[in-house]
XYZ file of C-alpha atoms in Angstrom:
179
model
C 115.239 96.757 136.049
C 113.938 93.398 138.424
C 115.931 91.590 136.193
C 118.408 93.660 136.184
C 118.516 93.929 140.238
C 117.769 90.660 141.344
C 118.926 88.218 138.817
C 122.295 89.585 137.335
C 123.210 91.992 139.783
C 124.218 88.714 142.603
C 125.256 86.565 139.946
C 128.099 89.500 138.966
C 129.880 89.947 141.242
C 133.605 89.263 140.231
C 134.554 90.437 136.289
C 137.667 91.743 136.122
C 138.195 92.388 132.833
C 135.606 92.496 130.778
C 133.610 94.898 128.362
C 131.470 95.426 131.717
C 134.788 96.693 133.448
C 135.704 98.685 131.270
C 132.889 100.909 129.713
C 132.419 100.968 133.843
C 135.288 102.539 134.871
C 136.176 104.335 131.505
C 132.811 106.354 132.442
C 134.312 106.960 135.826
C 137.728 108.530 134.619
C 136.107 110.741 131.452
C 133.027 111.907 134.573
C 136.136 112.684 136.818
C 137.609 114.928 133.523
C 140.637 112.087 132.596
C 139.245 111.818 129.295
C 138.798 108.402 127.358
C 142.143 106.808 128.647
C 142.073 102.503 129.259
C 141.166 101.992 132.438
C 142.918 98.810 132.949
C 146.037 100.709 132.528
C 145.121 103.355 134.582
C 144.059 101.263 137.899
C 146.470 98.326 137.389
C 148.822 98.746 140.794
C 152.055 102.104 140.212
C 154.984 100.424 139.929
C 153.192 96.901 137.527
C 154.433 96.750 134.652
C 150.644 96.793 133.619
C 150.302 100.928 134.916
C 149.606 102.418 131.432
C 148.056 106.078 130.932
C 146.804 105.740 127.501
C 144.824 107.675 125.611
C 142.182 104.332 124.137
C 139.444 104.154 121.312
C 139.227 100.562 121.713
C 135.774 100.911 122.122
C 133.311 103.842 120.421
C 132.771 106.830 122.554
C 128.753 107.420 123.313
C 128.253 104.595 125.246
C 130.965 105.756 127.648
C 129.471 109.144 127.907
C 126.009 107.531 128.323
C 127.761 106.830 131.283
C 129.750 109.198 132.270
C 127.086 111.792 132.320
C 125.103 110.284 135.439
C 128.383 109.037 136.910
C 129.611 112.760 137.554
C 126.416 113.118 139.399
C 127.416 110.657 141.665
C 125.389 107.793 140.191
C 128.304 105.420 138.658
C 128.320 102.097 140.346
C 128.010 99.487 138.195
C 124.219 98.365 139.042
C 122.686 102.049 138.849
C 125.022 101.756 135.855
C 122.831 98.053 134.544
C 119.942 100.140 135.169
C 119.955 103.321 133.609
C 120.671 101.081 130.253
C 117.933 98.933 131.006
C 115.447 101.695 131.800
C 116.977 102.902 128.501
C 115.947 99.336 127.028
C 112.917 100.344 128.343
C 112.255 103.270 126.278
C 113.541 101.347 123.051
C 110.335 99.203 123.954
C 108.325 101.838 123.935
C 109.737 103.227 120.915
C 109.166 100.567 118.275
C 105.202 100.639 120.045
C 105.335 103.858 118.328
C 106.493 102.588 114.702
C 104.392 99.563 115.251
C 102.068 102.182 115.303
C 102.539 104.201 113.013
C 103.303 101.879 110.432
C 100.172 99.849 111.027
C 98.202 100.895 113.500
C 97.473 101.004 117.598
C 97.018 96.684 117.640
C 100.129 96.799 115.554
C 101.839 99.353 118.015
C 100.289 97.555 121.111
C 101.835 93.905 119.846
C 105.497 95.061 118.700
C 105.840 96.649 122.356
C 104.820 93.921 123.812
C 106.962 91.456 121.637
C 109.792 93.764 122.072
C 108.486 93.140 126.241
C 109.351 90.066 126.568
C 111.586 88.705 124.041
C 115.416 87.927 125.516
C 117.105 89.684 122.593
C 116.738 93.201 123.106
C 116.467 92.306 127.468
C 119.313 90.669 127.928
C 121.793 93.354 126.830
C 119.687 95.842 128.620
C 121.383 93.572 131.673
C 124.910 94.162 131.521
C 127.041 96.873 130.607
C 127.120 96.834 126.555
C 126.695 99.481 123.725
C 123.726 97.136 122.502
C 121.093 99.283 124.253
C 121.891 102.682 123.523
C 122.359 101.022 119.612
C 119.254 99.814 119.687
C 117.265 102.855 120.853
C 119.102 104.533 118.439
C 118.401 102.779 115.256
C 115.111 102.803 116.109
C 114.431 106.591 116.372
C 116.716 106.276 112.451
C 114.102 104.444 111.748
C 110.881 106.504 113.458
C 112.584 108.969 111.390
C 113.087 107.313 108.044
C 109.102 106.970 108.198
C 108.185 110.236 108.776
C 110.279 111.377 106.017
C 108.766 108.710 103.826
C 105.734 110.422 105.079
C 106.147 113.622 104.696
C 109.364 114.488 103.286
C 111.050 118.064 104.300
C 114.105 119.220 106.099
C 113.936 118.342 109.760
C 113.094 114.782 109.732
C 116.500 114.453 107.044
C 118.448 116.123 110.359
C 116.208 113.130 112.777
C 117.670 110.357 109.913
C 121.194 112.378 110.417
C 121.746 112.180 113.638
C 120.386 109.117 114.982
C 122.394 107.301 112.231
C 125.751 109.455 113.035
C 124.908 108.902 117.140
C 124.662 104.635 116.168
C 127.987 105.448 114.136
C 129.579 106.826 117.657
C 127.690 103.808 119.507
C 128.603 101.025 117.177
C 131.116 101.401 114.234
C 128.822 99.138 112.312
C 126.555 102.891 112.711
C 128.788 103.947 109.816
C 127.417 101.356 107.242
C 123.696 101.833 108.393
C 124.838 106.264 108.026
């Protein structure tokens, strides 16, 4: 959260046509009940050739939905959405610690969580509006469910695997390959 607020936010003032802007604006449109429409066409100046209102599936819908829920409650600034994404990344670190603990004990779980917390490959994605953080969270959820199913096969862990991978598919198109 400190990295997002103190380092990234002051340096990211002008991100006009980017994925970050797309997710931010589309989440606001979804929260306002407009659906999954292209925000760049919607917010283009009226009367210009760029102003066109149309549905889009250029990005899978779950990350936009993740941002739209708090946006509906008024938590809709780019900074607040980045902080929510960073908190989700912290949840991923916690789950990686649990996964390490289940695989090889308490020490390995602690080491896994510490390594995840300091790994730039994880926290650098948490600082921008992008679906990678949500996708990583869901993949780790799926791995926890797979391990539980492996150690004690039952219906609920199988449902957990299917649910996590189905949600991962709605987050990133590569999720369908895992599913």
